[in-house]
């Protein structure tokens, strides 16, 4: 059978795999075809040299060896005072030598391999109480006349279950490899040679059955590259289609316009990262093709300045610009920030730029007037929420679209805003996120976007002091006294809770209860405001304004304040039940303080301090650094790519072998190669085998779904 056809065959066609075993493989791992079986890769780094097959009388002490023999008996030991069981087998080899083989906390072993079973046992031979013993042993069951393959000295360990142990999976994989012919290579020779990659057939066989442990890495490199290259080609083909179907609006920055005057009027010098971002965006704006760029930066890195400059560049060319935010709170914050930032340019005065706000809460009469002025071009910059997407919202000449916190919008949302022009031309699009993404992940998730990184904070910002404290710690009282001191000095404090109101099912802090306790008992002499998503917008706005102005000194809130709230006087952040939040949320919440020149503090209260729950590494990570990109990488390591890739929404294939942080070099290389390939031959007509492989991995539906707007 042709190798390609064999790979797509039912796994039950592999010699030795029964219908029952095929069902187990499907239920446990989704393995249905021979290809699925061969893509069930061994655990990274878990390859073991089982040593030469020797009779006991010739086996050297202190070295790995494999002994073939029969189990005489099992003894179950339970050392007193320890939570430990030892299943100890005694094995005799063909020449009568005896060796003890202990297995720790594996009481099922005697049931699986009872006395009389012929086995191959591998481990390091040592002497224990005058008897020979195999340390760190592995056991494989053999048939009556079967001998272990002398060539398989390097043994992989596979993801396994009790009913499908690693040795059974290894046997199935070996049978599949023996049956399949040479696997044809789909990579062009010049590309494989340039990247110094192994041939595909060798890589597939070697990752499962290496002759030497050193061969595993080059085999893995080839298979990782294949995964990432096919992914990036799919993304780049999507990008090429977008660009070929879109006509842009060249609007290079003017040397003496509003954008230049904005920079000249700043009371500070932009960071080097901001300067690089402006140069990259400026080059995009000047091109005939529409810009599709992701601007990602940490909390407080200065994305708003970059966005304002980008929008003013369009205004300088007689066009309009719009920024869409996911919530009214964030939209209002942007409106205030833009108004203050553009004040030196004469914002909303004759001959100055006109900035307006449109949200779902805009009164009907005011809304009608804004829409009329927008349609005739009287409004230069518009800040808004989802309300911008409604059909009645029409622009006179839209040049730049900025989407903030882009992960909160669907693809269709961004497309509808981009399509607000009526002349078939496409405005330049800048999407922003304050949620740092590891660069490797950004290059993968946003393969059809150019990525700009703001990885510097403005000078003068002090690192936020962060501590994790037990919820019932007596230090809480001292913390409240410290807050009172900071309030006396003119500063303010947040207290964030995971819930709005008390829940019978969850024993966690609720904002309404904490607000009642703090306002009536702890800070009765202060003004303590309350904000959460269930409040009427007028009440929520009033509470936020009171905190912003200083009429309220303490704000109790839910995560409604996670993004967009900018109160420079706020210097203390308390997060209750911090273990209920993810790393990204905790980092965003902490970013609400430290926005002025004063030293700021963040306290994470948790009932999980000191235990072995999965919350501890997250809280420790937050306490150890304020670098959002470092935290994002830690989050990726803790959660794994699988929890961050929603393939149903993103259209991305599963990454079975590649690890984005570890394999960043291959992420970058595959992106570069994919761009070169698609630019030179968009449909890959000259590399048909590679084109077929991309289609095989994605399918037409996934290829069509690949989009970041």
XYZ file of C-alpha atoms in Angstrom:
709
model
C 0.000 0.000 0.000
C 1.193 3.531 -0.779
C 2.626 5.205 2.343
C 0.170 8.115 2.171
C -2.817 5.768 1.903
C -1.448 3.586 4.714
C -1.137 6.595 7.016
C -4.832 7.377 6.517
C -5.902 3.740 7.087
C -7.856 2.662 10.162
C -5.540 1.985 13.118
C -7.099 -1.490 13.425
C -5.268 -2.446 10.202
C -1.935 -2.297 12.078
C -0.763 -5.860 12.829
C -1.458 -6.740 16.449
C -4.060 -4.019 17.078
C -7.406 -5.695 17.745
C -10.783 -4.024 17.375
C -10.940 -3.710 21.173
C -7.493 -2.091 21.309
C -8.459 0.301 18.481
C -11.504 1.355 20.492
C -9.354 1.964 23.567
C -6.940 4.099 21.507
C -9.827 6.131 20.130
C -11.514 6.662 23.491
C -8.311 7.529 25.349
C -6.421 9.598 22.785
C -8.621 10.126 19.724
C -6.337 7.812 17.717
C -8.328 6.535 14.723
C -5.811 6.280 11.886
C -2.265 5.047 11.493
C -1.182 8.672 11.178
C -2.864 9.508 14.494
C -0.909 6.672 16.106
C 2.415 7.878 14.692
C 1.588 11.431 15.822
C 1.071 10.173 19.371
C 4.597 11.260 20.236
C 6.673 10.132 23.226
C 6.978 12.451 26.215
C 9.686 15.024 25.581
C 12.891 14.080 27.398
C 11.559 10.699 28.565
C 13.758 8.354 26.586
C 15.594 5.684 28.495
C 18.674 3.668 27.653
C 17.613 0.216 28.918
C 21.105 -1.200 28.486
C 22.344 -4.261 26.725
C 20.424 -7.562 27.045
C 22.644 -9.705 29.270
C 22.376 -12.738 31.530
C 22.647 -11.740 35.185
C 26.026 -13.436 35.632
C 27.509 -11.045 32.984
C 25.613 -7.863 33.931
C 27.786 -5.068 35.434
C 26.708 -3.345 38.650
C 25.805 0.353 38.468
C 24.890 0.284 34.770
C 21.592 0.025 32.854
C 20.842 -3.504 31.696
C 17.921 -5.546 30.367
C 17.210 -8.992 31.798
C 14.871 -11.458 30.054
C 13.268 -13.987 32.393
C 10.154 -15.218 34.208
C 8.441 -13.823 37.309
C 8.730 -16.303 40.216
C 6.605 -14.420 42.745
C 5.377 -11.061 44.015
C 5.637 -9.632 47.555
C 3.649 -6.573 48.677
C 5.493 -4.473 51.282
C 4.096 -1.572 53.300
C 6.838 0.151 55.332
C 5.582 1.197 58.745
C 4.825 4.894 59.172
C 5.025 5.695 55.461
C 2.321 6.170 52.822
C 4.064 3.776 50.506
C 3.543 0.360 48.962
C 6.259 -1.679 47.257
C 5.332 -4.416 44.803
C 8.504 -6.522 44.609
C 8.861 -9.148 41.877
C 11.508 -11.853 41.870
C 12.606 -12.706 38.329
C 14.851 -15.591 37.238
C 16.636 -15.480 33.905
C 17.281 -18.395 31.514
C 20.508 -19.334 33.362
C 18.867 -19.386 36.790
C 20.090 -16.041 38.105
C 17.685 -14.165 40.430
C 16.998 -10.431 40.603
C 14.489 -8.425 42.670
C 12.477 -5.791 40.801
C 10.652 -3.258 43.049
C 7.794 -1.007 41.864
C 6.677 1.822 44.158
C 2.959 2.593 44.638
C 1.954 0.261 41.801
C -0.260 -2.305 43.534
C -1.803 -3.254 40.171
C 1.456 -4.754 38.893
C 0.880 -8.338 40.165
C -2.561 -8.408 38.549
C -1.182 -7.254 35.204
C 1.871 -9.556 35.237
C 1.232 -12.507 37.597
C 3.804 -15.148 38.586
C 4.819 -17.219 35.563
C 4.730 -14.261 33.143
C 7.702 -13.991 30.802
C 9.097 -10.439 30.862
C 11.941 -8.146 29.915
C 12.931 -5.955 32.874
C 15.250 -2.997 32.472
C 16.932 -0.813 35.054
C 20.186 -0.048 36.822
C 21.628 -3.167 38.448
C 22.694 -2.803 42.076
C 23.189 -4.914 45.190
C 20.635 -4.452 48.008
C 20.980 -6.498 51.233
C 23.141 -9.070 49.435
C 20.540 -9.582 46.690
C 20.647 -8.215 43.153
C 18.050 -5.515 42.419
C 17.014 -3.397 39.440
C 16.554 0.258 40.361
C 14.040 2.477 38.461
C 12.811 -0.593 36.635
C 10.676 -0.843 33.518
C 8.826 -4.055 32.683
C 7.556 -5.349 29.330
C 5.508 -8.528 28.960
C 6.811 -11.009 26.345
C 5.165 -13.939 24.617
C 6.469 -17.465 25.267
C 8.906 -17.400 22.367
C 9.224 -13.643 21.920
C 12.504 -11.838 22.358
C 12.767 -8.081 22.813
C 14.130 -6.290 19.767
C 17.847 -5.930 20.401
C 17.854 -2.747 18.326
C 15.375 -0.939 20.572
C 17.802 -0.151 23.362
C 16.494 3.442 23.642
C 12.947 3.171 25.013
C 10.466 6.087 24.780
C 7.730 6.760 27.329
C 4.338 7.599 25.837
C 1.289 9.396 27.226
C -0.585 6.346 28.523
C -3.431 5.019 30.648
C -3.705 2.021 32.971
C -5.455 0.003 30.239
C -3.049 1.294 27.593
C 0.377 1.345 29.268
C 3.330 2.903 27.507
C 4.829 -0.436 26.463
C 1.631 -1.445 24.653
C 1.554 1.848 22.787
C 5.246 1.450 21.922
C 4.544 -2.012 20.518
C 1.671 -0.674 18.403
C 3.804 2.197 17.078
C 6.634 -0.205 16.222
C 4.213 -2.443 14.321
C 2.930 0.570 12.375
C 6.454 1.720 11.527
C 7.401 -1.778 10.351
C 4.370 -1.880 8.057
C 4.613 1.587 6.494
C 6.881 2.195 3.522
C 9.142 5.248 3.120
C 7.123 8.375 3.931
C 7.419 10.895 1.063
C 8.795 14.307 1.970
C 6.691 17.381 1.216
C 9.320 20.043 2.034
C 11.211 21.513 -0.945
C 14.814 20.297 -0.892
C 16.285 23.799 -0.860
C 14.199 24.826 2.144
C 15.033 21.645 4.056
C 18.732 22.069 3.314
C 18.746 25.761 4.218
C 17.185 25.048 7.617
C 19.405 21.941 8.040
C 16.371 19.761 8.680
C 16.235 15.965 8.586
C 14.195 14.059 6.024
C 10.623 13.343 7.075
C 10.796 9.538 6.972
C 13.898 9.510 9.175
C 12.349 12.005 11.619
C 9.141 9.991 12.063
C 10.997 6.736 12.675
C 13.671 8.263 14.880
C 11.387 10.138 17.276
C 9.798 6.764 18.111
C 12.808 4.431 17.784
C 16.074 6.371 18.051
C 19.384 4.540 17.780
C 20.822 7.139 20.131
C 19.193 9.664 22.472
C 21.115 12.409 20.655
C 19.089 11.677 17.499
C 15.793 12.645 19.150
C 16.364 16.418 18.960
C 16.953 16.696 15.188
C 13.952 14.420 14.617
C 11.789 16.582 16.864
C 13.073 19.779 15.209
C 11.903 18.568 11.805
C 8.430 17.600 13.038
C 8.025 20.831 15.053
C 9.019 22.875 12.011
C 6.445 21.028 9.880
C 3.644 21.827 12.356
C 4.554 25.480 12.572
C 5.270 25.990 8.865
C 1.887 24.594 7.803
C 0.193 26.776 10.410
C 2.038 29.887 9.252
C 1.384 29.168 5.567
C -2.333 28.996 6.308
C -2.132 32.346 8.100
C -0.005 33.947 5.376
C -2.338 32.746 2.621
C -5.203 34.319 4.565
C -3.196 37.539 4.804
C -2.419 37.473 1.083
C -6.110 37.090 0.234
C -7.010 40.006 2.503
C -4.369 42.230 0.946
C -5.067 41.244 -2.652
C -8.777 41.925 -2.184
C -8.241 45.216 -0.352
C -7.329 48.629 -1.709
C -5.751 50.815 0.944
C -5.535 54.544 1.531
C -1.978 55.919 1.415
C -1.739 58.455 4.243
C 1.904 58.907 5.157
C 2.551 61.057 8.255
C 2.740 64.769 7.499
C 5.839 66.546 8.732
C 4.013 69.546 10.185
C 0.506 68.328 10.994
C -1.407 67.584 14.173
C 0.426 64.292 14.728
C 3.818 66.037 14.692
C 2.512 68.848 16.911
C 1.225 66.268 19.399
C 4.718 64.825 19.854
C 6.287 68.253 20.054
C 3.873 69.322 22.817
C 4.509 66.313 25.059
C 5.969 67.149 28.487
C 8.066 63.971 28.286
C 10.159 62.086 25.744
C 8.524 58.988 24.252
C 10.232 55.719 25.123
C 12.437 53.993 22.563
C 9.713 51.364 22.159
C 7.112 54.050 21.395
C 9.455 55.666 18.878
C 9.951 52.310 17.132
C 6.180 51.753 17.115
C 5.538 55.151 15.519
C 8.137 54.429 12.819
C 6.635 51.014 11.998
C 3.071 52.344 11.931
C 4.094 55.401 9.914
C 5.653 53.157 7.264
C 2.439 51.102 7.125
C 0.263 54.198 6.772
C 2.258 55.382 3.770
C 1.732 52.174 1.795
C -1.011 51.533 -0.728
C -1.991 48.310 1.054
C -4.089 48.650 4.216
C -2.314 48.322 7.552
C -3.107 45.285 9.715
C -0.968 45.698 12.834
C -1.172 44.430 16.413
C 0.153 46.814 19.058
C 0.673 44.983 22.300
C 2.143 46.485 25.406
C 2.171 46.040 29.127
C -0.005 48.002 31.504
C 1.072 51.650 31.360
C 3.451 51.214 28.398
C 1.915 54.130 26.474
C -0.333 52.552 23.859
C -2.784 55.471 24.051
C -0.173 57.944 22.794
C 0.663 55.665 19.852
C -3.050 55.279 19.042
C -3.674 59.046 19.227
C -0.719 59.767 16.921
C -1.943 57.144 14.437
C -5.452 58.614 14.406
C -4.176 62.182 13.998
C -2.114 61.075 11.002
C -5.399 60.282 9.237
C -6.879 63.624 10.332
C -3.839 65.380 8.865
C -4.845 63.898 5.488
C -8.405 65.183 5.795
C -9.850 61.882 7.014
C -11.511 60.582 10.155
C -10.409 58.037 12.734
C -12.257 55.875 15.235
C -11.299 53.862 18.310
C -13.599 51.109 19.598
C -13.408 49.900 23.217
C -15.234 46.906 24.740
C -16.922 48.759 27.620
C -18.427 52.172 28.291
C -16.006 52.664 31.201
C -13.004 52.145 28.923
C -14.487 54.275 26.133
C -15.098 57.153 28.548
C -11.563 56.755 29.890
C -10.183 56.981 26.330
C -12.305 60.066 25.663
C -10.968 61.815 28.775
C -7.380 60.764 28.009
C -7.582 61.851 24.365
C -9.139 65.178 25.329
C -6.335 65.868 27.819
C -3.599 64.617 25.488
C -4.840 66.747 22.571
C -5.532 69.833 24.682
C -2.332 71.598 23.469
C -3.667 71.205 19.898
C -6.878 73.086 20.720
C -9.180 70.076 20.926
C -12.862 70.847 20.268
C -12.194 74.523 19.534
C -12.270 76.223 16.111
C -9.397 74.999 13.904
C -8.611 72.237 16.430
C -9.350 68.514 16.164
C -12.918 67.518 17.054
C -13.188 64.524 19.429
C -16.531 62.974 20.401
C -17.848 59.981 22.340
C -20.566 57.542 21.238
C -21.738 54.706 23.509
C -24.928 52.819 24.174
C -25.648 55.335 26.923
C -25.504 58.407 24.662
C -28.934 60.184 24.855
C -31.038 59.818 21.688
C -31.073 63.533 20.795
C -27.330 63.839 21.314
C -26.793 60.671 19.285
C -28.788 61.979 16.305
C -26.693 65.132 16.235
C -23.416 63.210 16.463
C -24.370 60.880 13.620
C -25.273 63.803 11.377
C -21.989 65.586 12.097
C -20.015 62.347 11.638
C -21.585 61.739 8.224
C -20.621 65.186 6.908
C -17.096 65.035 8.324
C -17.405 67.563 11.164
C -16.076 65.015 13.699
C -12.411 64.057 13.315
C -11.907 61.483 16.066
C -14.671 59.278 17.433
C -14.373 57.162 20.571
C -17.015 54.496 21.164
C -18.175 51.008 22.043
C -20.197 48.388 20.137
C -22.589 51.255 19.384
C -20.186 52.211 16.570
C -21.142 49.053 14.674
C -24.778 49.982 14.099
C -25.818 50.643 10.514
C -26.810 54.255 11.206
C -23.183 55.109 12.096
C -21.703 56.384 8.815
C -18.400 58.173 8.299
C -17.618 60.840 5.736
C -14.065 59.575 5.059
C -12.759 56.949 7.515
C -8.982 56.559 7.372
C -7.903 54.728 10.546
C -9.648 52.162 12.749
C -8.234 51.366 16.203
C -9.670 48.416 18.136
C -8.714 48.323 21.826
C -8.652 45.155 23.900
C -9.128 43.330 20.603
C -9.546 39.895 22.210
C -12.936 41.029 23.530
C -14.299 41.537 20.030
C -15.219 38.872 17.510
C -13.891 38.791 13.959
C -17.219 40.026 12.605
C -17.180 43.064 14.926
C -13.825 44.214 13.590
C -14.840 43.555 9.988
C -18.043 45.601 10.320
C -16.111 48.595 11.617
C -13.467 48.247 8.897
C -16.198 48.129 6.243
C -17.688 51.527 7.175
C -16.305 53.008 3.949
C -18.528 52.900 0.865
C -15.899 53.233 -1.877
C -14.388 49.708 -1.717
C -11.233 51.027 -0.092
C -10.094 49.691 3.299
C -8.952 51.935 6.175
C -5.762 51.179 8.071
C -6.422 48.986 11.113
C -4.502 48.992 14.397
C -5.597 46.484 17.033
C -4.302 46.903 20.574
C -4.120 44.751 23.645
C -2.956 45.498 27.166
C -2.865 41.764 27.887
C 0.751 40.826 27.208
C 1.121 37.802 24.951
C 4.390 35.871 24.661
C 5.955 36.936 21.383
C 5.983 33.337 20.177
C 2.229 33.113 20.717
C 1.589 36.500 19.118
C 3.511 35.485 15.989
C 1.389 32.343 15.813
C -2.072 33.565 16.754
C -1.656 36.744 14.729
C 0.249 35.374 11.766
C -1.671 37.646 9.412
C -0.921 40.741 11.491
C 2.352 42.586 11.887
C 3.267 42.702 15.571
C 4.621 45.778 17.350
C 5.770 45.419 20.930
C 5.832 48.140 23.594
C 8.143 46.516 26.096
C 9.293 49.597 28.029
C 7.563 51.621 30.727
C 7.817 55.428 30.810
C 10.620 56.742 33.035
C 9.667 57.540 36.616
C 7.352 54.575 37.092
C 8.255 52.638 40.232
C 7.798 48.848 40.407
C 4.677 47.889 42.351
C 5.446 46.081 45.618
C 3.368 42.874 45.599
C 2.758 40.461 48.479
C 0.672 37.311 48.964
C -0.971 37.124 52.409
C -3.284 34.531 53.956
C -6.885 35.750 54.045
C -7.121 35.266 57.831
C -3.728 36.805 58.610
C -3.520 39.314 61.487
C -1.579 41.512 59.042
C -4.923 42.547 57.540
C -5.524 44.987 60.414
C -2.115 46.619 59.878
C -2.861 46.864 56.147
C -6.067 48.803 56.862
C -4.061 51.173 59.076
C -1.568 51.596 56.223
C -4.404 52.470 53.827
C -5.602 55.140 56.253
C -2.073 56.618 56.258
C -1.957 56.686 52.459
C -5.402 58.305 52.259
C -4.236 60.988 54.690
C -1.368 61.654 52.258
C -3.887 62.213 49.443
C -3.718 58.740 47.919
C -6.482 56.174 47.249
C -7.086 52.426 47.450
C -8.954 49.728 45.514
C -10.448 46.600 47.057
C -11.404 44.023 44.397
C -13.713 41.055 45.019
C -14.538 38.131 42.705
C -18.314 38.256 43.276
C -20.992 40.938 43.461
C -22.996 39.384 46.290
C -22.682 36.487 48.719
C -23.213 33.019 47.297
C -24.265 29.965 49.275
C -22.157 27.771 47.035
C -18.964 29.804 47.261
C -17.213 30.930 50.412
C -15.534 33.958 48.864
C -15.564 37.701 49.392
C -18.488 39.517 47.748
C -18.240 43.190 46.832
C -21.499 44.243 48.544
C -20.549 42.529 51.838
C -16.996 43.891 51.795
C -18.312 47.371 51.012
C -20.737 47.202 53.948
C -17.976 46.000 56.304
C -15.401 48.589 55.218
C -17.778 51.561 55.051
C -19.483 50.866 58.405
C -16.739 49.326 60.539
C -13.210 49.771 59.169
C -13.326 53.145 57.371
C -16.495 54.661 58.832
C -14.871 58.108 58.717
C -13.959 57.808 55.016
C -16.021 57.678 51.849
C -16.043 54.138 50.453
C -17.570 53.767 46.973
C -18.914 50.600 45.341
C -18.776 49.622 41.654
C -19.923 46.427 39.977
C -21.500 45.382 36.698
C -25.058 45.094 38.023
C -25.294 48.727 39.092
C -27.233 51.093 36.834
C -24.762 52.924 34.640
C -25.555 56.284 36.264
C -24.718 54.922 39.748
C -21.579 53.234 38.453
C -20.427 56.408 36.704
C -21.105 58.487 39.816
C -19.080 56.104 42.010
C -16.184 56.107 39.546
C -16.221 59.886 39.298
C -16.250 60.190 43.103
C -13.168 57.961 43.319
C -11.466 59.737 40.439
C -12.047 63.182 41.961
C -11.096 62.134 45.489
C -14.552 62.527 47.027
C -14.319 58.771 47.707
C -10.972 57.488 48.968
C -11.602 53.734 48.818
C -13.284 51.907 45.929
C -14.701 48.418 46.393
C -15.194 46.808 42.990
C -15.440 43.652 40.925
C -13.341 43.130 37.795
C -15.332 45.875 36.061
C -12.260 48.018 36.797
C -9.853 45.511 35.208
C -9.056 47.716 32.222
C -9.343 51.359 31.350
C -9.551 52.935 34.802
C -6.792 55.499 35.235
C -6.564 57.196 38.636
C -2.933 58.282 39.225
C -3.608 58.921 42.935
C -4.535 55.252 43.526
C -1.532 53.539 45.143
C -2.958 50.501 46.999
C -4.674 47.501 45.398
C -6.171 44.756 47.563
C -7.453 41.661 45.775
C -9.633 39.332 47.849
C -9.656 35.590 47.108
C -6.856 36.146 44.606
C -6.653 32.427 43.855
C -9.926 32.760 41.915
C -8.249 34.950 39.280
C -5.885 34.004 36.478
C -2.411 35.474 36.040
C -3.528 37.844 33.294
C -6.451 39.189 35.345
C -4.305 39.682 38.442
C -1.714 41.553 36.401
C -4.362 43.772 34.813
C -5.941 44.541 38.185
C -2.547 45.350 39.694
C -1.997 47.733 36.789
C -4.740 50.021 38.126
C -2.159 51.317 40.649
C 1.350 52.555 39.976
C 0.135 55.030 37.356
C 1.484 58.101 39.106
C 4.847 58.958 40.626
C 4.219 57.512 44.125
C 5.245 54.074 45.320
C 2.347 51.638 44.922
C 1.408 48.365 46.564
C -0.639 45.279 45.692
C -1.798 42.720 48.272
C -3.152 39.349 47.172
C -5.294 37.838 49.932
C -5.778 34.103 49.534
C -6.952 31.139 51.571
C -4.573 28.954 49.513
C -1.307 30.357 50.894
C 1.109 27.556 51.694
C -0.945 24.710 50.227
C -0.165 22.630 47.153
C -3.070 23.815 44.998
C -2.597 25.015 41.454
C -3.200 28.571 42.698
C 0.160 28.798 44.474
C 2.359 28.982 41.334
C 0.104 31.704 39.864
C 0.217 33.841 42.996
C 3.967 33.311 43.380
C 4.468 34.353 39.746
C 2.537 37.612 40.250
C 4.494 38.385 43.411
C 7.836 37.701 41.736
C 7.643 40.131 38.798
C 5.729 43.075 37.360
C 6.833 42.248 33.800
C 3.654 41.331 31.958
C 5.465 39.489 29.169
C 7.378 37.360 31.650
C 4.071 36.602 33.385
C 2.415 35.730 30.074
C 5.130 33.184 29.364
C 4.731 31.753 32.870
C 0.970 31.547 32.279
C 1.550 29.720 29.003
C 3.859 27.259 30.751
C 1.412 26.630 33.607
C -1.709 26.307 31.479
C -0.199 24.865 28.320
C -0.963 25.922 24.775
C -4.085 23.783 24.742
C -5.926 26.046 27.148
C -5.012 29.163 25.188
C -5.842 27.874 21.727
C -9.569 27.638 21.183
C -9.349 25.856 17.858
C -13.092 26.080 17.307
C -12.852 29.887 17.254
C -9.383 30.417 15.833
C -9.299 27.736 13.142
C -5.886 26.687 14.387
C -4.829 23.054 14.184
C -3.708 21.271 17.324
C -0.016 21.615 18.016
C 0.899 18.056 18.917
C 4.618 18.529 19.369
C 5.551 22.219 19.135
C 5.817 24.265 22.338
C 5.625 27.937 21.472
C 7.966 29.303 24.135
C 10.550 26.551 23.932
C 10.391 26.488 20.127
C 10.380 30.253 19.566
C 13.320 29.956 17.150
C 11.241 27.656 14.941
C 8.169 29.904 15.319
C 10.153 32.837 13.935
C 11.870 30.760 11.230
C 8.630 29.159 10.009
C 6.892 32.542 9.891
C 9.711 33.980 7.773
C 9.731 30.977 5.445
C 5.943 30.969 5.098
C 5.906 34.659 4.159
C 8.608 34.107 1.543
C 6.824 31.088 0.080
C 3.412 32.764 -0.108
C 4.763 36.055 -1.462
C 6.584 34.173 -4.232
C 3.807 31.655 -4.970
C 0.518 32.477 -3.154
C -1.237 29.208 -4.074
C 1.933 27.071 -3.767
C 1.482 25.818 -7.327
C 5.214 25.166 -7.572
C 5.292 23.135 -4.345
C 2.182 20.996 -4.690
C 3.210 18.417 -2.085
C 3.527 21.188 0.511
C 0.195 22.698 -0.559
C -1.472 19.294 -0.121
C 0.046 18.926 3.346
C -1.290 22.337 4.424
C -4.753 21.397 3.162
C -4.555 18.016 4.875
C -3.713 19.538 8.238
C -6.347 22.260 8.011
C -9.088 21.189 5.662
C -10.926 23.829 3.673
C -13.146 24.851 6.598
C -10.245 25.627 8.895
C -8.404 27.476 6.156
C -11.504 29.610 5.594
C -11.818 30.222 9.339
C -8.273 31.517 9.760
C -8.834 35.168 10.489
C -7.957 37.828 12.991
C -10.001 40.459 11.243
